[in-house]
Coordinates of C-alpha atoms in Angstrom, one line a residue:
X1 CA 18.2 23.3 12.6
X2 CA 15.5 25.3 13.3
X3 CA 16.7 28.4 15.1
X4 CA 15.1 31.3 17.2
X5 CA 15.3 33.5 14.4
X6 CA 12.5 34.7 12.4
X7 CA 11.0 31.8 10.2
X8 CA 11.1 31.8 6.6
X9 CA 8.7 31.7 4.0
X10 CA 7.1 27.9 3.8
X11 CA 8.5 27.0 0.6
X12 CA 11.8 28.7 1.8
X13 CA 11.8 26.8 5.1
X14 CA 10.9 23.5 3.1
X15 CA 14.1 23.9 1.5
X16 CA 16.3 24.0 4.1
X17 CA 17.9 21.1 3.2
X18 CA 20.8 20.0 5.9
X19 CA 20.9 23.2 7.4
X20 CA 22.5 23.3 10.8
X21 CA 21.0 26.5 12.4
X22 CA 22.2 27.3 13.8
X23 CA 29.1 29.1 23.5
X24 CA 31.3 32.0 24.9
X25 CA 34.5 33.2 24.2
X26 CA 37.2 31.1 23.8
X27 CA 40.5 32.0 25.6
X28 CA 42.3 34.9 24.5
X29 CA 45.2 32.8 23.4
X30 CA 44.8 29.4 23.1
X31 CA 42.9 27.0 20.1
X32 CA 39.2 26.8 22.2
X33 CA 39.3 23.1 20.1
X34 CA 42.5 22.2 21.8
X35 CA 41.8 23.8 25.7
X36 CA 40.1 21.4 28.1
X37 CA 38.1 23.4 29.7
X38 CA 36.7 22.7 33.3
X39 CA 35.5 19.7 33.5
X40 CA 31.9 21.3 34.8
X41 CA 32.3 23.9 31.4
X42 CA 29.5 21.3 29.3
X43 CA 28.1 18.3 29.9
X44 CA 29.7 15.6 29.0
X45 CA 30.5 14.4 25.3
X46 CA 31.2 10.5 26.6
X47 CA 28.9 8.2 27.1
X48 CA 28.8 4.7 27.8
X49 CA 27.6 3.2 24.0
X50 CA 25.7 0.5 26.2
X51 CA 23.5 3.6 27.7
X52 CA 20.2 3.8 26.4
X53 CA 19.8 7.0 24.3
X54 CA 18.3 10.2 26.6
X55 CA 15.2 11.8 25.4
X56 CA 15.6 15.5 25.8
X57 CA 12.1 15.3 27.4
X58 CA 13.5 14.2 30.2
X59 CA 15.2 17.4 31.5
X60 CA 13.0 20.2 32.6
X61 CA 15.4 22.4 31.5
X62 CA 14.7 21.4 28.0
X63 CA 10.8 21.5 28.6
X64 CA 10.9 25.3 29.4
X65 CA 13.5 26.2 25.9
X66 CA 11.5 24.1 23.7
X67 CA 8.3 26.2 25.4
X68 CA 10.1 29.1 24.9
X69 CA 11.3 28.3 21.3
X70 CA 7.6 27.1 20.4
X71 CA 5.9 30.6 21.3
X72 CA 8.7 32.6 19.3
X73 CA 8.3 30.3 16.6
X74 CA 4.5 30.8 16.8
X75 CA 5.1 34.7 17.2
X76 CA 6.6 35.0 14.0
X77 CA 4.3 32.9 11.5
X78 CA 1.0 35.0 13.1
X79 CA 2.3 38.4 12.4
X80 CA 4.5 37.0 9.0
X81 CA 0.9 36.5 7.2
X82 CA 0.2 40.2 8.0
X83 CA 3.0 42.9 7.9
X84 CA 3.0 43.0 3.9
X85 CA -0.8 43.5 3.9
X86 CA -0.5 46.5 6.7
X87 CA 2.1 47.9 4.8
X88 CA 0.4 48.1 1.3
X89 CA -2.9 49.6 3.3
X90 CA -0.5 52.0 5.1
X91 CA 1.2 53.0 1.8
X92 CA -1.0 51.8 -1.1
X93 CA 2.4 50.6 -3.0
X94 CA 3.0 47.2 -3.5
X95 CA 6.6 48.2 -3.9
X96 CA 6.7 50.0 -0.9
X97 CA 4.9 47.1 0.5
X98 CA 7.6 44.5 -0.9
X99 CA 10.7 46.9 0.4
X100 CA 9.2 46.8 4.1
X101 CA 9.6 42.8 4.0
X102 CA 13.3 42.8 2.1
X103 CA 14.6 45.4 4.1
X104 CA 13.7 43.8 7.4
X105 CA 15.2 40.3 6.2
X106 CA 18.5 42.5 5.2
X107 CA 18.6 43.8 8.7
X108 CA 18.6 40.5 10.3
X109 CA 20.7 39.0 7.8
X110 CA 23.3 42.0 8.4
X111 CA 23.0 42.0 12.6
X112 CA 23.0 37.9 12.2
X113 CA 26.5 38.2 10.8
X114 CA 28.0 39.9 14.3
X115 CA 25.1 37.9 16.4
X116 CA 26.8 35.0 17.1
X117 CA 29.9 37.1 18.6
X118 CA 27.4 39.0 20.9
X119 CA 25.9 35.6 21.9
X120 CA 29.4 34.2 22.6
X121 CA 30.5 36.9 24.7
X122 CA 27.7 37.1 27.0
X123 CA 24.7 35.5 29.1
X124 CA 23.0 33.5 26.8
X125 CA 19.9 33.1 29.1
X126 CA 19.4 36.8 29.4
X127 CA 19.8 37.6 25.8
X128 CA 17.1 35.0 24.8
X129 CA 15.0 36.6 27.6
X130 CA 15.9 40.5 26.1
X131 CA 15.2 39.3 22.2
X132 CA 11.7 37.8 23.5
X133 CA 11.1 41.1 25.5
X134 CA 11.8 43.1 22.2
X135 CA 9.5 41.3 20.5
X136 CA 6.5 41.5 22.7
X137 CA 7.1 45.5 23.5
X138 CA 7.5 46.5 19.7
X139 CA 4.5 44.0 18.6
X140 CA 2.8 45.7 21.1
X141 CA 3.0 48.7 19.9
X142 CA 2.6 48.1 16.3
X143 CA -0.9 46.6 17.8
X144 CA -1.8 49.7 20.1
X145 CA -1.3 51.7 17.1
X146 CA -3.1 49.9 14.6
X147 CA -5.7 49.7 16.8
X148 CA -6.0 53.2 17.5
X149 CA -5.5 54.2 14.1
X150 CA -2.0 56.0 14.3
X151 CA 0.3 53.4 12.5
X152 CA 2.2 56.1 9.7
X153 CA 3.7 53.6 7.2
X154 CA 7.1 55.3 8.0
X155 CA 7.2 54.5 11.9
X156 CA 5.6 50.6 10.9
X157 CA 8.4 50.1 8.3
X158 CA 10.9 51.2 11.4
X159 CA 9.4 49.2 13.7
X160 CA 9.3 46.0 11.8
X161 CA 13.0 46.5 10.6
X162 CA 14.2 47.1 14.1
X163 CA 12.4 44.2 15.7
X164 CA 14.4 41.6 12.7
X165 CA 17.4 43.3 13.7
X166 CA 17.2 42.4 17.0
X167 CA 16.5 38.9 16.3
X168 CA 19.4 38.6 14.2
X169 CA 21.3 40.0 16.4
X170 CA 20.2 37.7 19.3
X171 CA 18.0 34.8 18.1
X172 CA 21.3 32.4 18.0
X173 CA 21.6 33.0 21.8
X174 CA 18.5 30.4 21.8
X175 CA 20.2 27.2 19.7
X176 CA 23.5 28.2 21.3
X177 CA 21.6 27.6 24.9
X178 CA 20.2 24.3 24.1
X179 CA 24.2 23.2 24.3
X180 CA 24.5 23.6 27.7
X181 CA 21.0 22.0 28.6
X182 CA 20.9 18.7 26.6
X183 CA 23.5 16.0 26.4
X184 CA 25.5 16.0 23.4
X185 CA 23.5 12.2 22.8
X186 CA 20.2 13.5 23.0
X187 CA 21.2 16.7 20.4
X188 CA 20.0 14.9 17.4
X189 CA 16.8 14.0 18.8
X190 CA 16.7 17.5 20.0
X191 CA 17.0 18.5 16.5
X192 CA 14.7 16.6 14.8
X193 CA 11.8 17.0 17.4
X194 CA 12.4 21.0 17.0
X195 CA 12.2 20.2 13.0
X196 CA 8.7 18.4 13.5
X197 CA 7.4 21.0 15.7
X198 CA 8.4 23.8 13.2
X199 CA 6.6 22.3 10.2
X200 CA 3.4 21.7 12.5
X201 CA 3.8 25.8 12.7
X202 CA 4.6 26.4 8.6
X203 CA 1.3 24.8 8.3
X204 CA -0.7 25.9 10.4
X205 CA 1.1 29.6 11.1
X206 CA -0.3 31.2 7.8
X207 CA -3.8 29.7 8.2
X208 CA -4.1 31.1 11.4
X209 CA -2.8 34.1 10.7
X210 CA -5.1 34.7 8.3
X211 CA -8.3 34.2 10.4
X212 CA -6.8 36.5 13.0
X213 CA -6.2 39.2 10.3
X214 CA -9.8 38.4 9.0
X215 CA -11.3 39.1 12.8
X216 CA -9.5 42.5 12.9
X217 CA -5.9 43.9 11.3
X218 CA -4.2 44.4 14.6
X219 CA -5.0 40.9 16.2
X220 CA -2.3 39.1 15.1
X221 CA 0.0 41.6 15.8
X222 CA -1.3 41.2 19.4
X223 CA -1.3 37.3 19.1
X224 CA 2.0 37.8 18.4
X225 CA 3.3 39.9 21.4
X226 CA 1.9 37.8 23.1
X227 CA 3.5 34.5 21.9
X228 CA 7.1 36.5 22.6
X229 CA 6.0 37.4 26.1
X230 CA 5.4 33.4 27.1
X231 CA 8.9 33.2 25.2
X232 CA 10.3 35.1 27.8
X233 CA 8.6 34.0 30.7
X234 CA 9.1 30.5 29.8
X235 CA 13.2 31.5 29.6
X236 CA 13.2 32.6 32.8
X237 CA 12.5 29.8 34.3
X238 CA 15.2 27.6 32.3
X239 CA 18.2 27.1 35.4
X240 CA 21.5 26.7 33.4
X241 CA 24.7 28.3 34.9
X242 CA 27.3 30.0 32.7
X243 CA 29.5 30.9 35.7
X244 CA 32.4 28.5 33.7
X245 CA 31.7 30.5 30.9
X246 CA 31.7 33.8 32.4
X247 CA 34.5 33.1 34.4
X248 CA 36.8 32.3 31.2
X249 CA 35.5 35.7 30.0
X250 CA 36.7 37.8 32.8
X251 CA 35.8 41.1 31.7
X252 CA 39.9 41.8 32.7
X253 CA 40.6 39.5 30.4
X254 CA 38.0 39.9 27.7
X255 CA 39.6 40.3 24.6
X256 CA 37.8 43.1 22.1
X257 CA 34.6 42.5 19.5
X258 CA 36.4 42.6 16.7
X259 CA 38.9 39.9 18.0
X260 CA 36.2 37.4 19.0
X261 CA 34.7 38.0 15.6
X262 CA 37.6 36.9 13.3
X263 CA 38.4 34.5 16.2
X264 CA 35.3 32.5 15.3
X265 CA 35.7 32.9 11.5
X266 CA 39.4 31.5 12.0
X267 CA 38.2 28.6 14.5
X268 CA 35.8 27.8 11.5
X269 CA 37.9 28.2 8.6
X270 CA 40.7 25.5 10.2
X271 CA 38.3 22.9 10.2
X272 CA 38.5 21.5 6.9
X273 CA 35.8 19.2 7.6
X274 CA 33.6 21.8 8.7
X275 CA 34.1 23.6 5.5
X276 CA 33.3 20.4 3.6
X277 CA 29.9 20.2 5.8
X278 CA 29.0 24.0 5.5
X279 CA 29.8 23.7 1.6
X280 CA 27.7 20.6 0.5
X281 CA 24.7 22.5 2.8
X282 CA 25.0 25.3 0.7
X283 CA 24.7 23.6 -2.6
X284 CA 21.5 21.3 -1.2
X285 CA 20.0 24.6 0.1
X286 CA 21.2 26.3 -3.0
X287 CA 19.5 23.5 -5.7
X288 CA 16.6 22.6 -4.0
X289 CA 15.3 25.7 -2.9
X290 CA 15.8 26.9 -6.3
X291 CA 13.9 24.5 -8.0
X292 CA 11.0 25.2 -5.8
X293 CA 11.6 28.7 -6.6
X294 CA 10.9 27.8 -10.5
X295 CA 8.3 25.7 -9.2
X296 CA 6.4 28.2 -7.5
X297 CA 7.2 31.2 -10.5
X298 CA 5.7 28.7 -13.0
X299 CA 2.7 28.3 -11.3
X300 CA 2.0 31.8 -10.9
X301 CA 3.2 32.4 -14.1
X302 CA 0.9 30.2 -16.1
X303 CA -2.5 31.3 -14.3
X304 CA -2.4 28.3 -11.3
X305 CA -5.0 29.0 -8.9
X306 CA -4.0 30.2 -5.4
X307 CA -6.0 27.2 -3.9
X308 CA -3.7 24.7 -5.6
X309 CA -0.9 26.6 -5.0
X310 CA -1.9 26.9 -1.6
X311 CA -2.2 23.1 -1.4
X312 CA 1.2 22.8 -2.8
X313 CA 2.9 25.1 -0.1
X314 CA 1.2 22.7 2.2
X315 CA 2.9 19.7 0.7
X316 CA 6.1 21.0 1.3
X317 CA 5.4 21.1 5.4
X318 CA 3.7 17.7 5.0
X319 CA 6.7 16.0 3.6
X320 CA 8.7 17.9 6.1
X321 CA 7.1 16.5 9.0
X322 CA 6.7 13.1 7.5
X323 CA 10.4 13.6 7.2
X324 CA 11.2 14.7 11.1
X325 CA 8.7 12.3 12.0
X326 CA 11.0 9.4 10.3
X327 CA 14.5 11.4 11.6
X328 CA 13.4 10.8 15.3
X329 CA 13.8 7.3 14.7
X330 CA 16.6 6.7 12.9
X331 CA 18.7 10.0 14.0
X332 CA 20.8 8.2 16.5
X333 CA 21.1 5.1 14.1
X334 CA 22.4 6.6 11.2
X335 CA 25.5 7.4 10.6
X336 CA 26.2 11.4 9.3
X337 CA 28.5 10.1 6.4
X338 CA 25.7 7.9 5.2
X339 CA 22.7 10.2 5.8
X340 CA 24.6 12.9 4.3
X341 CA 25.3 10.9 1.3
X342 CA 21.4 9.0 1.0
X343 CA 20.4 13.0 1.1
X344 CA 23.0 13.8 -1.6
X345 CA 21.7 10.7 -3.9
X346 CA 18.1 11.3 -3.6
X347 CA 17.6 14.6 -3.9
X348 CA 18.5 14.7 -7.7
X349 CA 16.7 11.5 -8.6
X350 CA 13.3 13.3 -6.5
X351 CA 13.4 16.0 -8.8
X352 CA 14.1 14.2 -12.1
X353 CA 10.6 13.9 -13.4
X354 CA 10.4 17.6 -13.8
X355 CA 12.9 17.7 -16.6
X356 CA 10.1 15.9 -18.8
X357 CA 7.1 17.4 -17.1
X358 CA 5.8 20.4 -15.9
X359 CA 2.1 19.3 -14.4
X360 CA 0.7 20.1 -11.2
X361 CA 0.6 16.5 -9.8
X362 CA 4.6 15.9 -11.1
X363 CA 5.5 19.0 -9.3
X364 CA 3.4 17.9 -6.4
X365 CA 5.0 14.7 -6.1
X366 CA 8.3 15.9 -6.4
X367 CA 7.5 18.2 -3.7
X368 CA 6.7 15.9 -1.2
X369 CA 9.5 13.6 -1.9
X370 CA 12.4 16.3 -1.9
X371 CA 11.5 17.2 1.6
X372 CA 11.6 13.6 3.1
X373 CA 15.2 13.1 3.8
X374 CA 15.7 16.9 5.0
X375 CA 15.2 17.0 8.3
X376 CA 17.5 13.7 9.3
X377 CA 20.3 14.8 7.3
X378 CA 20.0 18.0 8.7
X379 CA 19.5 16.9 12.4
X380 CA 23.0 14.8 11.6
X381 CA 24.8 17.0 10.2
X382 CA 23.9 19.8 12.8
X383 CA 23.8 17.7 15.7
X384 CA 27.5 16.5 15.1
X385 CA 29.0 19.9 14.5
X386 CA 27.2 21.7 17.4
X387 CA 27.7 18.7 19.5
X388 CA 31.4 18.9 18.8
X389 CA 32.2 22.6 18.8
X390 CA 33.0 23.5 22.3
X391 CA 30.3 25.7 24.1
X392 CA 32.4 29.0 23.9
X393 CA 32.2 28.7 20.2
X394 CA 28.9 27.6 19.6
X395 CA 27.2 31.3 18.7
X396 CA 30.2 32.2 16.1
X397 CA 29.8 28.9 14.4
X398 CA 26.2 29.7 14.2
X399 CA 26.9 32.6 12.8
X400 CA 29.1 31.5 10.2
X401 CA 26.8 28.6 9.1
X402 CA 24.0 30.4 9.0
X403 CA 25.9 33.1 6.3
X404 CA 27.6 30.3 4.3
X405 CA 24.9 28.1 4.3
X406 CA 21.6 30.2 3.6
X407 CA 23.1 33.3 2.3
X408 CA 23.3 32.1 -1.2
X409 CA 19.7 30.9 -1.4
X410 CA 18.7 34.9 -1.3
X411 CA 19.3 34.5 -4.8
X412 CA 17.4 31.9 -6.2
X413 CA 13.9 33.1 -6.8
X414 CA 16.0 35.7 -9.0
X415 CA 18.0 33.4 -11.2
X416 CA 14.9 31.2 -11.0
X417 CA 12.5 34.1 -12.7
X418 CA 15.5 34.9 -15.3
X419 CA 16.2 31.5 -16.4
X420 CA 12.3 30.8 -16.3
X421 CA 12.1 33.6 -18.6
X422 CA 14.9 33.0 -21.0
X423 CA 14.4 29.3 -21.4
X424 CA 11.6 27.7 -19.8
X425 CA 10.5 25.4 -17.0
X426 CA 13.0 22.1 -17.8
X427 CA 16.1 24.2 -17.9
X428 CA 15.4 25.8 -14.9
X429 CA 15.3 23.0 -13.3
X430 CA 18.0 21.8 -15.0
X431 CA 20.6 24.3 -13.4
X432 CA 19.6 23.9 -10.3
X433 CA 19.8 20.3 -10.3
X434 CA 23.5 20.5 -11.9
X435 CA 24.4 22.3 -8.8
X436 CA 23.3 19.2 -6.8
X437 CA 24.8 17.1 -9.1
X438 CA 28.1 18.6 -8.2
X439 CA 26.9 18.3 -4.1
X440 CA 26.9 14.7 -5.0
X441 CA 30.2 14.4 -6.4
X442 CA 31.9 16.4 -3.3
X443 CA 30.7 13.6 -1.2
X444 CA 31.9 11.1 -2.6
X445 CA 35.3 12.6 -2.7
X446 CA 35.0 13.8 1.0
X447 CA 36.0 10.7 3.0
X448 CA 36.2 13.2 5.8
X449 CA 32.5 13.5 5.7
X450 CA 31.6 10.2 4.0
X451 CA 33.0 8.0 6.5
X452 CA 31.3 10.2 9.9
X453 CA 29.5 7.4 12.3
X454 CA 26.8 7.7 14.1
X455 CA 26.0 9.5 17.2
X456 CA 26.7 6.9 19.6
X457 CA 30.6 6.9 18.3
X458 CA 31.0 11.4 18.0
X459 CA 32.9 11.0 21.2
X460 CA 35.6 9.2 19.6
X461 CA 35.3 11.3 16.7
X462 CA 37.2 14.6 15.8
X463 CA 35.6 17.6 14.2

């Protein structure tokens, strides 16, 4: 699922194959999966299967987060087009340049790891509502700066670093929220809508960026602050109560930091079934993304021009939103055994032709076609675990997913370029479709996951 964070890259976010993005503390004691908690705590997990499926649409509380969502979302592609190009005219190094961009996505990455702990142990609302804050002031003063001309390449560096901390450390506040605003029925949906809306923005984000950077350096920048001040505004006026929650996290009571954090690591860790579900998102996330790694390398490599591999970043977003368009349909028909599996299957056979081939058009096809199935397996396999993990626990397993499942793709332009260099295009590709290979062959000997029904039976349904 698409979180609050900051997005990635388009070919990165295109490859976010069954990625479940990403609740308070549980009780100091007691198993949060086995404690009832009051019967006001969430909404309600059962639902009469003769009930017609809920839109999320219908709640106004779920108009103002996915408002809120949007303009972060929108925030971060406008000012992602620019910082590297601020950075090399602050600093004339490309390497400087390159270190400003890893460096912040460490930072987040680092903060996100301890994030979902902060988000569990307090007000959800009101971190969402400090992270947008952060976001407008500090993109605010980047722009005042740069407008003024007295940006140092040391204090922008610092300023873009600390602003992806933040969000690490509080962008999961945002998907843990949307637990307590939509019914656990209308999650999916939820999900896949929030997928379709986010590869509207990879396509559109850069573009735009672009102009804006074109009319003056600073504007997007400014477009930007101000996309994270509507974020905020439009959070304040989302009316959830966490008084349950608070009250189960009596500050008396509270038990330390360090406790909650292994807490959630444990909760997560028992679930073998959750372990089986974070896993076989790894490895899709793992293979796919680092075939279009290779994909994108040996473009640039042999001399492609930066139209067509512009046009072939676009076809990534294209076949995701084809792909969330198709999820909102069947999401709540399809069971998660069986959309985790079709994902599984197809992804391979997608990518096949580039073992023979290495042509623009093949790898355009291939492309498209890989990012179909995405977004419903992902909106599944998300939508079940977040529906099912009680709300205190929501942030952690965030948390934990979002290190488990995404951490390992850090690495895949790197073994892409090396295995590129070393033996071409076809064994490239060859690797990383091995490693889905093996995906497939943990599902089918995961009856755990394999047999998962559809949403309308999760209430019946153990995690």
């Amino acid at each position: 699922m698409p979180s609050s964070a900051e997005r990635q890259a388009p070919a990165a976010q295109a490859s976010q194959a069954a990625q479940t993005a990403p609740a308070a503390v549980a009780p100091p004691v007691t198993d949060a999966a086995t404690t009832a908690p009051p019967h006001d705590a969430q909404p309600s997990d059962a639902r009469p299967d003769n009930t017609a499926d809920p839109s999320p649409w219908s709640s106004p509380q779920y108009r103002s987060w996915f408002t809120a969502d949007t303009a972060s979302a929108v925030g971060a592609a406008l000012k992602g087009f620019a910082i590297a190009l601020i950075a090399f005219s602050l600093c004339g190094s490309v390497v400087m340049a390159g270190w400003v961009t890893t460096a912040a996505a460490i930072a987040g990455q680092v903060t996100g790891l301890f994030g979902g702990t902060v988000v569990d142990r307090h007000n959800r609302k009101r971190l969402v509502i400090v992270n947008a804050a952060a976001g407008a002031m500090l993109w605010g003063v980047i722009t005042v700066l740069l407008a003024a001309g007295a940006l140092p390449f040391a204090l922008f560096a610092t300023l873009v670093v600390a602003v992806s901390a933040i969000n690490g450390l509080l962008g999961g506040a945002t998907n843990a929220l949307l637990r307590s605003i939509v019914e656990p029925a209308a999650y999916p949906k939820a999900q896949t809508t929030n997928q379709a809306r986010d590869s509207v923005i990879q396509l559109a984000g850069s573009p735009l960026g672009g102009l804006l950077y074109a009319v003056t350096p600073w504007l997007p920048f400014a477009a930007a602050a101000l996309m994270y001040a509507i974020s905020g505004v439009s959070a304040t006026r989302i009316a959830v109560s966490e008084r349950i929650r608070e009250r189960l996290t009596d500050k008396a009571s509270r038990p330390s930091f360090v406790h909650d954090f292994t807490a959630g690591w444990a909760w997560v860790m028992r679930r073998r079934r959750v372990v089986i579900m974070i896993v076989i998102a790894s490895l899709i996330n793992f293979g796919i993304n680092g075939v279009i790694g290779a994909a994108e390398l040996h473009l640039v490599g042999t001399g492609t021009d930066s139209v067509r591999i512009g046009v072939w970043n676009a076809v990534a977003g294209v076949g995701m939103l084809i792909g969330a368009l198709i999820a909102s349909k069947l999401v709540t028909r399809v069971s998660v055994g069986g959309g985790v599996l079709l994902l599984s299957v197809i992804e391979p056979l997608t990518l096949l032709p580039l073992l023979f081939t290495d042509s623009y058009p093949a790898i355009l096809l291939s492309t498209l076609l890989v990012a179909l199935p995405v977004p419903l397996a992902s909106a599944l396999l998300s939508g079940f675990m977040f529906t099912k993990t009680p709300q205190e626990m929501q942030g952690r397993l965030g948390s934990v997913v979002n290190v488990m499942a995404t951490l390992p793709m850090a690495f895949c332009s790197a073994l892409a370029g090396q295995l590129l260099a070393s033996f071409g295009f076809a064994v490239a590709v060859a690797v990383f479709m091995a490693v889905l290979a093996a995906n497939v062959v943990i599902v089918l000997a995961a009856p755990s996951v394999r047999r998962l029904p559809a949403a309308d039976r999760w209430a019946q349904t153990e995690l």
